[in-house]
CSV table of C-alpha atoms and ligand atoms in Angstrom, one decimal:
chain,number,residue,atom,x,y,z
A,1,UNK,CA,-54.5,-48.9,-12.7
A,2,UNK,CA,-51.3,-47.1,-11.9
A,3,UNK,CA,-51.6,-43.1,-11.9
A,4,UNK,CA,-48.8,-41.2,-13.5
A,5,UNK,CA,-48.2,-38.5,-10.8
A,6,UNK,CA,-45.7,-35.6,-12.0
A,7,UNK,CA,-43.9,-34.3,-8.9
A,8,UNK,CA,-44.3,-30.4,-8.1
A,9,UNK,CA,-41.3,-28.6,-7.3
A,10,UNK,CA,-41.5,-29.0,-3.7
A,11,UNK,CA,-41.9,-32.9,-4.0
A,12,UNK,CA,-39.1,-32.9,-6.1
A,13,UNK,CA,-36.8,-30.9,-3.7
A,14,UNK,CA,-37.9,-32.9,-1.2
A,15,UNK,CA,-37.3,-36.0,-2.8
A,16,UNK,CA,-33.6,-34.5,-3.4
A,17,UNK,CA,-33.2,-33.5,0.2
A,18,UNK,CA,-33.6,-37.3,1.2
A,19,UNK,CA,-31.4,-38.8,-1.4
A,20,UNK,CA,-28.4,-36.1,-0.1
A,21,UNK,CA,-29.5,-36.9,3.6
A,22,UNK,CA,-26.3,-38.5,5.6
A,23,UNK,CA,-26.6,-41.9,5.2
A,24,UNK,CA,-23.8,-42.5,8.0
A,25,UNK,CA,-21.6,-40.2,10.4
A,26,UNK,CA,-18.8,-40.0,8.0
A,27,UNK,CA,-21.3,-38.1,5.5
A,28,UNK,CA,-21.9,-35.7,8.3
A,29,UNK,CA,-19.5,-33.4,7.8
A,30,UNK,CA,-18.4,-30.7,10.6
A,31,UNK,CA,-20.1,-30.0,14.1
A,32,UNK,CA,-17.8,-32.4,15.5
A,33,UNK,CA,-18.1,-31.1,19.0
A,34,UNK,CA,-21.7,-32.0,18.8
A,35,UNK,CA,-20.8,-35.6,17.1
A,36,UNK,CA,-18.7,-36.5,19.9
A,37,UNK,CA,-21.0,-35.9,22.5
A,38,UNK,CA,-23.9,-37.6,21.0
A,39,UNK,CA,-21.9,-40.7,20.3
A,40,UNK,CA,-20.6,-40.7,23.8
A,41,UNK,CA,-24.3,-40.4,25.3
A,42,UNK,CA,-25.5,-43.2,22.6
A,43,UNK,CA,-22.6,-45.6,22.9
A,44,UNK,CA,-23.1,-45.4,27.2
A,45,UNK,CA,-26.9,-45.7,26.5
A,46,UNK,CA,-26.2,-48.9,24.6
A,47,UNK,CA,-24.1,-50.3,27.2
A,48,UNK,CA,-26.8,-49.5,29.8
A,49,UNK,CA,-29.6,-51.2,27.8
A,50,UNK,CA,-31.1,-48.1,27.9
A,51,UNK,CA,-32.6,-45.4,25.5
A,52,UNK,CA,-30.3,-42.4,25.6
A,53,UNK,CA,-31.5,-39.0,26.8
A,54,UNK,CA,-33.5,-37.1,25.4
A,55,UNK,CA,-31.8,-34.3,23.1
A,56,UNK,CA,-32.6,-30.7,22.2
A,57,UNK,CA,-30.7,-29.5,19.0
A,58,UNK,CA,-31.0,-25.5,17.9
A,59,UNK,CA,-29.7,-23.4,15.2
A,60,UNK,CA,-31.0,-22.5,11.7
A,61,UNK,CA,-32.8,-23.9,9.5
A,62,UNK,CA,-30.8,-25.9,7.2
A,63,UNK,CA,-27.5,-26.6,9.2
A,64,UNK,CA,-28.6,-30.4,10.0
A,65,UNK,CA,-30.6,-30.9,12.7
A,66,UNK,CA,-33.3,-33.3,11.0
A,67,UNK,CA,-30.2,-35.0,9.7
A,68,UNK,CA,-28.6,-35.8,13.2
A,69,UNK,CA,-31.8,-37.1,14.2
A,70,UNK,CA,-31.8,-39.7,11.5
A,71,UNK,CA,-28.2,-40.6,12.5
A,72,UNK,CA,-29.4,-41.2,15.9
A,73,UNK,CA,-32.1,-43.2,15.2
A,74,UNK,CA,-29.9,-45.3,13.0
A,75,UNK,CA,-27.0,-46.0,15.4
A,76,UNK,CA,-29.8,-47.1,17.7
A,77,UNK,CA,-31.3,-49.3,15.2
A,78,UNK,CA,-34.4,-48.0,15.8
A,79,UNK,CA,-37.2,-46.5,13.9
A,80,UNK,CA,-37.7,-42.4,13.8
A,81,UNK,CA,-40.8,-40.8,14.0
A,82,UNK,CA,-41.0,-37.4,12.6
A,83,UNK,CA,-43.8,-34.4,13.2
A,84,UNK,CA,-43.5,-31.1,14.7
A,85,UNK,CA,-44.9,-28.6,17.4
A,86,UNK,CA,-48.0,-27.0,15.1
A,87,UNK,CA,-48.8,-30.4,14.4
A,88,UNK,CA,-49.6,-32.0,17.4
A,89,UNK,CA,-52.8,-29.8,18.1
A,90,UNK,CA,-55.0,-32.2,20.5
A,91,UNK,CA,-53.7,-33.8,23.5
A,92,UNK,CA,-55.9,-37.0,21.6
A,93,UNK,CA,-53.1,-36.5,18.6
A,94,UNK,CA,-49.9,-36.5,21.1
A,95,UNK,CA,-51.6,-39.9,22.7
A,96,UNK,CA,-51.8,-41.4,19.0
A,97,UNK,CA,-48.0,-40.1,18.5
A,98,UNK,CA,-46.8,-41.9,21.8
A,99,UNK,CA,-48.8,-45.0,22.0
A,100,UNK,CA,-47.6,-46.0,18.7
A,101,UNK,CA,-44.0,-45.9,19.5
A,102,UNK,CA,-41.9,-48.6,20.2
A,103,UNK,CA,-39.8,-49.4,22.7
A,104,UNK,CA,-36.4,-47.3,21.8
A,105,UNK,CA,-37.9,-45.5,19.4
A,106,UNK,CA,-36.6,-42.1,18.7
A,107,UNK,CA,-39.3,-39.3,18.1
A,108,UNK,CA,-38.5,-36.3,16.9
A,109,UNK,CA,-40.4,-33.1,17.1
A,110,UNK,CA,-39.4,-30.1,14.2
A,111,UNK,CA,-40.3,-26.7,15.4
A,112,UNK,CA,-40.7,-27.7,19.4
A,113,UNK,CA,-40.8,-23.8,20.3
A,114,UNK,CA,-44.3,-23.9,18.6
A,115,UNK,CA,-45.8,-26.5,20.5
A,116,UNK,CA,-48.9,-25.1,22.6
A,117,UNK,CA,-48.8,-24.7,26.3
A,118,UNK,CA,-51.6,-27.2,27.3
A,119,UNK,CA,-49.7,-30.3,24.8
A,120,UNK,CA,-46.3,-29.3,26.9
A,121,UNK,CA,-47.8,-29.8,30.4
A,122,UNK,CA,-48.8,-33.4,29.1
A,123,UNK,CA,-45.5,-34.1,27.6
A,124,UNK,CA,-43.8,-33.7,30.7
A,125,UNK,CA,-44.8,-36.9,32.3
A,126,UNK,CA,-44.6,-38.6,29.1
A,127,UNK,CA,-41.0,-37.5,28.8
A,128,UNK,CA,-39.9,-38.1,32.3
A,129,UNK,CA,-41.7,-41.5,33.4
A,130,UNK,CA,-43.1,-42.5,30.1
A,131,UNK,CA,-46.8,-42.4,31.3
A,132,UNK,CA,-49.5,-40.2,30.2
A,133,UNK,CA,-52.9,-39.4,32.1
A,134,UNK,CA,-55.7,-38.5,30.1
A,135,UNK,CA,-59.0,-37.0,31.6
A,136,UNK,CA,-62.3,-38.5,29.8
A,137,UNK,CA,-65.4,-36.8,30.1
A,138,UNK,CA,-65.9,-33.8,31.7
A,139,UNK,CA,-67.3,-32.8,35.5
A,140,UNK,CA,-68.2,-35.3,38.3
A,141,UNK,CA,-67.9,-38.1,35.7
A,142,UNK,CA,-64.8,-37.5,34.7
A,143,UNK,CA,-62.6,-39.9,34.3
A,144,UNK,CA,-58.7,-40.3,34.7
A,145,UNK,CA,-57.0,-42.9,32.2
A,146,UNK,CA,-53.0,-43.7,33.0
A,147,UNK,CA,-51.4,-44.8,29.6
A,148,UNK,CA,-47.7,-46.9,30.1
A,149,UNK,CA,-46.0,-45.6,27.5
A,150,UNK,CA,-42.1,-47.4,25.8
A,151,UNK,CA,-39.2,-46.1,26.5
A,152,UNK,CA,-38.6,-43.7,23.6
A,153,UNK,CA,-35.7,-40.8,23.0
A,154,UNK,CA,-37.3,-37.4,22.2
A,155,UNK,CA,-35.5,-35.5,19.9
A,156,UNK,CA,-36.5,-31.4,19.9
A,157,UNK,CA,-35.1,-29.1,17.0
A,158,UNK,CA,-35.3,-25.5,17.1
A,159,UNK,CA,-34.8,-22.5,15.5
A,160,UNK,CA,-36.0,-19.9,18.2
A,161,UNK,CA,-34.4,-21.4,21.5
A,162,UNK,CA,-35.6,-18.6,23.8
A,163,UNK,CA,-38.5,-19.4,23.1
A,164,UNK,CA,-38.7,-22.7,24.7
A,165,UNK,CA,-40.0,-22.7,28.0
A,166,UNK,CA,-37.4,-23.3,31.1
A,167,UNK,CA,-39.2,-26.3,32.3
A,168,UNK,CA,-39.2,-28.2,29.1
A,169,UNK,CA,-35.7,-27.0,28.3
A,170,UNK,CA,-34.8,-28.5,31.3
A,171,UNK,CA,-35.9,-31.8,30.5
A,172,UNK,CA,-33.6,-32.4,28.1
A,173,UNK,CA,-29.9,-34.2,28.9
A,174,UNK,CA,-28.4,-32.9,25.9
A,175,UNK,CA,-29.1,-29.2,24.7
A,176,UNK,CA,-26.6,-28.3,21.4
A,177,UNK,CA,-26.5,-25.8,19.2
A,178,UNK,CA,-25.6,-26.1,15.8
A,179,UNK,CA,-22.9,-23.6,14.2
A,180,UNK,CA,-22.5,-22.0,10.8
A,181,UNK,CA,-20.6,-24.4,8.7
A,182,UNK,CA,-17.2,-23.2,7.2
A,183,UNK,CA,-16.2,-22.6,3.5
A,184,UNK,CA,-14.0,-26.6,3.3
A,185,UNK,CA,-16.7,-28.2,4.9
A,186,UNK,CA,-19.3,-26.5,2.7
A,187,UNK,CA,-17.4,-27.5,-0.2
A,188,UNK,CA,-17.0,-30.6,1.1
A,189,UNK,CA,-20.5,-31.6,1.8
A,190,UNK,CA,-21.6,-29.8,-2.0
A,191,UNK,CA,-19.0,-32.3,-3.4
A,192,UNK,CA,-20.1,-35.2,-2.1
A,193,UNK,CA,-24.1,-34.1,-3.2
A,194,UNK,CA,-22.6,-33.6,-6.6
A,195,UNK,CA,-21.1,-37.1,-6.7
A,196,UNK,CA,-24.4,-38.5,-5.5
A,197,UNK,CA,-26.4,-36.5,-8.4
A,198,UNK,CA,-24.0,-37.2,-10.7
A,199,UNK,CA,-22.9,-33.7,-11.5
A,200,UNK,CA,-19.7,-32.9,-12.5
A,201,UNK,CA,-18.1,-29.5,-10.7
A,202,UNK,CA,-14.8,-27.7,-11.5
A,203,UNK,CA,-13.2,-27.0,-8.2
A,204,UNK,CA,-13.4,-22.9,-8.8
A,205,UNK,CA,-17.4,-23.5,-9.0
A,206,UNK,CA,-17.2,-25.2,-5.8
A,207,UNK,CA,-15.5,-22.9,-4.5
A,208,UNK,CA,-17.9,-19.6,-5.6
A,209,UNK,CA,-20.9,-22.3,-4.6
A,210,UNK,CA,-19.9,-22.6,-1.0
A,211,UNK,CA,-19.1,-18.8,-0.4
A,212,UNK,CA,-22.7,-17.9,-1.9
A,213,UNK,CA,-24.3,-20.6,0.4
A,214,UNK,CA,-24.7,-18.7,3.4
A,215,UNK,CA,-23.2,-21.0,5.7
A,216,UNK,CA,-25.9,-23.3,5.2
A,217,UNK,CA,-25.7,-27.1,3.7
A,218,UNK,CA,-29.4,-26.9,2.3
A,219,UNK,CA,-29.1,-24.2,1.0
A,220,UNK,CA,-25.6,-25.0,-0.7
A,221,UNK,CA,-27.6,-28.0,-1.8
A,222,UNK,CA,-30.6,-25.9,-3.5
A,223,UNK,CA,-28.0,-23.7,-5.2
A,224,UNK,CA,-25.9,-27.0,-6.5
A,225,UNK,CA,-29.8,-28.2,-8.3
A,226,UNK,CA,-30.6,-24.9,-9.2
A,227,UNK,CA,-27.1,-24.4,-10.9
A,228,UNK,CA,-27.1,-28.0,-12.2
A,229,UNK,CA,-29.9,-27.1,-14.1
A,230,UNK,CA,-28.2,-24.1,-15.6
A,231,UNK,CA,-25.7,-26.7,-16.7
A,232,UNK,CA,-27.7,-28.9,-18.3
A,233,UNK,CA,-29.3,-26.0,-20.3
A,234,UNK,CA,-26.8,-23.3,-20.9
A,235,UNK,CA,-23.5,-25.5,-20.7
A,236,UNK,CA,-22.0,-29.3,-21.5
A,237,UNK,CA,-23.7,-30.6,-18.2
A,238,UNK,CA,-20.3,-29.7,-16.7
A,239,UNK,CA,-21.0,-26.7,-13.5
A,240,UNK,CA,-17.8,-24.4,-14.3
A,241,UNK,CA,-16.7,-20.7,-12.6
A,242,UNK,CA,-18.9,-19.6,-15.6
A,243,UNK,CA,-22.1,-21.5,-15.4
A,244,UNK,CA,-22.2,-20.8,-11.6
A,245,UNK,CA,-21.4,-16.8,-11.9
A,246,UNK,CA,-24.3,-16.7,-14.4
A,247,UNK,CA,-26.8,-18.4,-12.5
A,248,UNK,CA,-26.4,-16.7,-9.4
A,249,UNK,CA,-26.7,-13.6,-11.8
A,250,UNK,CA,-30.0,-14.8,-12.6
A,251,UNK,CA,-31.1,-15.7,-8.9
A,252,UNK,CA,-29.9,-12.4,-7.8
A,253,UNK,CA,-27.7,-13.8,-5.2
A,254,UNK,CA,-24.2,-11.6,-4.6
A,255,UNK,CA,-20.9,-13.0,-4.1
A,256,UNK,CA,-21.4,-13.2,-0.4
A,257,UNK,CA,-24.8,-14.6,-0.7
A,258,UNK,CA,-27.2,-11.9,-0.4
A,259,UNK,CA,-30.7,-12.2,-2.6
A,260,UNK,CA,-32.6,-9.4,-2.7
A,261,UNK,CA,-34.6,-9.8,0.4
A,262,UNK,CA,-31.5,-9.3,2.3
A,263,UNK,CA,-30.4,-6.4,0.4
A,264,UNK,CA,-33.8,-4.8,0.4
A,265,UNK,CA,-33.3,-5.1,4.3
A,266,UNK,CA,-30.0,-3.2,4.4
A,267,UNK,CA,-31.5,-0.7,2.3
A,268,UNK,CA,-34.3,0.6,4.4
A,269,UNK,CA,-32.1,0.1,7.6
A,270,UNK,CA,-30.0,2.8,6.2
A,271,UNK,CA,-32.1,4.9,4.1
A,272,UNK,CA,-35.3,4.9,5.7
A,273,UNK,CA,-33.6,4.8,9.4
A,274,UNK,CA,-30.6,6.2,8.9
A,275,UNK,CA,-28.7,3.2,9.7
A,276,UNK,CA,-30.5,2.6,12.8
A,277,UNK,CA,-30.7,1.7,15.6
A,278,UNK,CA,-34.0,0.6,15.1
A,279,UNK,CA,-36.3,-1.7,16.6
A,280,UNK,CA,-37.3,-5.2,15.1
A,281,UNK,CA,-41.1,-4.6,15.0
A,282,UNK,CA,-40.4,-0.8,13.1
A,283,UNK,CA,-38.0,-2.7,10.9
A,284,UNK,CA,-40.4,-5.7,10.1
A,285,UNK,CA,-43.4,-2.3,9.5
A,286,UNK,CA,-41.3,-1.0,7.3
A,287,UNK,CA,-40.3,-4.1,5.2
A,288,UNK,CA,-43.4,-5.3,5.0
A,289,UNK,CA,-41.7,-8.8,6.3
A,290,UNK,CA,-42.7,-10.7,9.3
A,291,UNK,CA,-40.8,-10.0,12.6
A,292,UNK,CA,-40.0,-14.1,12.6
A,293,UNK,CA,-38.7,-14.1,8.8
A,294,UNK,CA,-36.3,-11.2,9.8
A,295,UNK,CA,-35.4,-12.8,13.1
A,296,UNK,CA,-34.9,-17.2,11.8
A,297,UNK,CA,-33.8,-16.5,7.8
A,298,UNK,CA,-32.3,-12.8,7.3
A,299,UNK,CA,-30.8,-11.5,10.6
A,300,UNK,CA,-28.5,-14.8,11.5
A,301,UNK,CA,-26.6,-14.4,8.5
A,302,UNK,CA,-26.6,-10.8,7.9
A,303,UNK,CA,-25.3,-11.1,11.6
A,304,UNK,CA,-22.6,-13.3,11.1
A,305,UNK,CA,-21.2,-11.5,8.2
A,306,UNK,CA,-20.7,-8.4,10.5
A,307,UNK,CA,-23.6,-6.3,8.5
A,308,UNK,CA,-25.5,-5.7,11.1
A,309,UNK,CA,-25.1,-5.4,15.0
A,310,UNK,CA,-27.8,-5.2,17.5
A,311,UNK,CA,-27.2,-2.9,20.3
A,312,UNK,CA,-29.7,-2.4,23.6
A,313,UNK,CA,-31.8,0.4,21.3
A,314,UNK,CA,-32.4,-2.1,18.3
A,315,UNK,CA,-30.5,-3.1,14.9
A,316,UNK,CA,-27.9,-0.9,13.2
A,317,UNK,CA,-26.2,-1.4,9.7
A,318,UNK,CA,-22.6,-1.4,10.1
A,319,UNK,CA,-19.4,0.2,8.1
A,320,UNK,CA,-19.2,-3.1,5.9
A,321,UNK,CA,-23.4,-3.2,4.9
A,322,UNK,CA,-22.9,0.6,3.8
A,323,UNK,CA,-19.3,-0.6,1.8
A,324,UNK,CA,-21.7,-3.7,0.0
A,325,UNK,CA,-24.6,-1.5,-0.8
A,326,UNK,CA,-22.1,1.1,-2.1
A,327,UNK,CA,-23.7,3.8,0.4
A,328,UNK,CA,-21.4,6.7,1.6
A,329,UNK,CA,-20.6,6.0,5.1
A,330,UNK,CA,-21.1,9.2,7.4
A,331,UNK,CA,-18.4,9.4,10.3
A,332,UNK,CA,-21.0,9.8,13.0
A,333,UNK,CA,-22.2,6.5,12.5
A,334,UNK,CA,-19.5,5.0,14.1
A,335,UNK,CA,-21.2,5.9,17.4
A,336,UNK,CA,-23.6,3.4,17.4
A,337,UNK,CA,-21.0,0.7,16.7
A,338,UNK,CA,-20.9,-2.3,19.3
B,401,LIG,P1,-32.5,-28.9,9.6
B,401,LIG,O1,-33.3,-30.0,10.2
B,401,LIG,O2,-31.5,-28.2,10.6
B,401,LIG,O3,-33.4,-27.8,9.0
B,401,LIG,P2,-31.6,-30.8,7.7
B,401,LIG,O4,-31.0,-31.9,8.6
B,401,LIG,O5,-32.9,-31.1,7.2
B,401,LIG,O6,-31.6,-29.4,8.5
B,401,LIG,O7,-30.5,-30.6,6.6
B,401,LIG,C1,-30.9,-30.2,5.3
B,401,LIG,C2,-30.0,-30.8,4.3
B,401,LIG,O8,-28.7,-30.3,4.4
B,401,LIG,C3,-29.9,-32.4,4.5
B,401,LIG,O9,-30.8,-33.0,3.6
B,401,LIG,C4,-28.5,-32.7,4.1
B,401,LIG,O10,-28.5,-33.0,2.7
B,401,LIG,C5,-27.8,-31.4,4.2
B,401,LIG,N1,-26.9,-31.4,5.5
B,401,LIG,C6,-27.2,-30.8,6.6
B,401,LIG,N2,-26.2,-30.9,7.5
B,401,LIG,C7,-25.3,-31.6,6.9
B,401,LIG,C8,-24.0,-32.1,7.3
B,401,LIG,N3,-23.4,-31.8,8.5
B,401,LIG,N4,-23.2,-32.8,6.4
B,401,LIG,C9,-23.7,-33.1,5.2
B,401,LIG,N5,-25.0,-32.7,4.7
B,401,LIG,C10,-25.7,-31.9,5.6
């Protein structure tokens, strides 16, 4: 009996996210230091017989990590396996995880910074010699079993990299980090998801798309569905200048990409502390937000539009937030400026 399952929201998105995933490195667009390198470490890999190193990639959420991986895996022509740190809670599920791997296998590992102290320690050998010793039973009867494990390619992504310990940081050949991306490659990667869900886009919506998309190709991407379904609804199918101005109206989101989190953020830096500087766990009291939401999703961006600095005594809103939010500027603020 077949079961006609309607996709949530989520499912759906997800579903999306896969279909727009680089299929090959020519879809990848930008971070071509970081493209370089890798091939170089996979092609001389190859030519040793040998899995390459194993790879660290940071940055925010969003700007391709996962995606990399995949490309990795299928240069190698091998198979991926994807979890991430909060998942592997028992040392008896990392044992499942690496005993099923195959030899060249790439395993990648989301959210590495959140993996627990007593997993690390037994992913060190596992990563280094590809064995794995697991104590059975407890006391005099205890019990040491060495696994062999295949030669497999870890692949860590992170959004916190300070928060990965030194010793498993060092483990890794190849540590990158993963940049904003700029407006043409934004518009380049949105183009290329519109030709792939069949959306037709007026250069001057592009353009307004990639400027509200934070930097960020997933999030470009969830603002090309979103609009697409304005489209559908409010226009001839066709995203125009029009269709897109009115749907970010409706989202909330500025002209430079702000929702109303972010803006709600500014506002209590500056009314409620005077433009700072304050510190992030005041900030995240006030705000009613949690210190890691301000630190992974609002501060990168508001950063790296110059709205806020951070100086040795905590946060400050700077010249430009106060401009945005319309909010007279007072000349002894300037002090505080890095
Ligand atoms: P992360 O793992 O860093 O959170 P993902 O790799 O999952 O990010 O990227 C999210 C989505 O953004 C992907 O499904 C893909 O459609 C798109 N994307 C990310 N980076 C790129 C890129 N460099 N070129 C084209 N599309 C990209």
């Amino acid at each position: 009996m077949s079961v006609n399952k309607k996709l949530s929201i989520e499912e759906a998105d997800e579903k999306i996210d896969s279909t727009l995933r680089p299929q090959a490195w020519n879809d990848y667009i930008g971070q071509e230091k970081i493209k370089k390198n890798v091939k170089v470490m996979i092609d001389a890999a190859k030519k040793r017989k040998e899995p390459p190193d194993h790879l660290l990639f940071y940055g925010n959420a969003g700007l391709g990590k996962t995606s990399l991986a995949y490309l990795i895996a299928k240069e190698l022509d091998s198979n991926i396996k994807i979890t991430s740190g909060p998942a592997i809670e028992r040392i008896g599920d990392l044992a499942a995880l690496l005993t099923n791997l195959s030899e060249g296998d790439v395993l990648f590992i989301d959210e590495i910074h959140r993996i627990c102290k007593t997993i690390e320690e037994y992913l060190y050998p596992a990563i280094e010699d590809f064995r794995m010793n697991i104590i059975m039973g407890k006391g005099p009867m205890a019990k040491t079993l060495e696994l062999h494990l295949p030669k497999f390619t870890l692949i860590g992504a992170t959004t916190r990299v300070g928060l990965i310990s030194p010793p498993l940081r060092s483990r890794f050949g190849g540590v990158f980090q993963l940049n904003f991306y700029a407006q043409m490659e934004l518009e380049k990667i949105l183009q290329r998801s519109a030709d792939i869900l069949k959306v037709k886009i007026e250069p001057d919506a592009l353009d307004i798309l990639a400027r509200s998309s934070r930097f960020t190709p997933r999030i470009a991407n969830n603002l090309l569905k979103r609009v697409r379904d304005f489209a559908e609804v409010e226009g001839q199918g066709i995203v125009t200048k029009e269709i897109v101005k009115s749907s970010l109206g409706f989202l909330e989101i500025d002209e430079i990409g702000l929702g109303p989190s972010d803006r709600r953020l500014l506002e209590i830096l500056i009314k409620k502390f005077k433009g700072g500087p304050v510190g992030i766990k005041s900030l995240a009291a006030a705000s009613a937000e949690e210190e890691d939401t301000i630190l992974n999703l609002y501060e990168p961006y508001l950063m790296q539009l110059g709205l806020i600095g951070r100086t040795t005594q905590g946060r400050i809103a700077t010249k430009l937030a106060y401009d945005h939010l319309k909010i007279k500027w007072q000349q002894d603020q300037q002090s505080y400026l890095i």
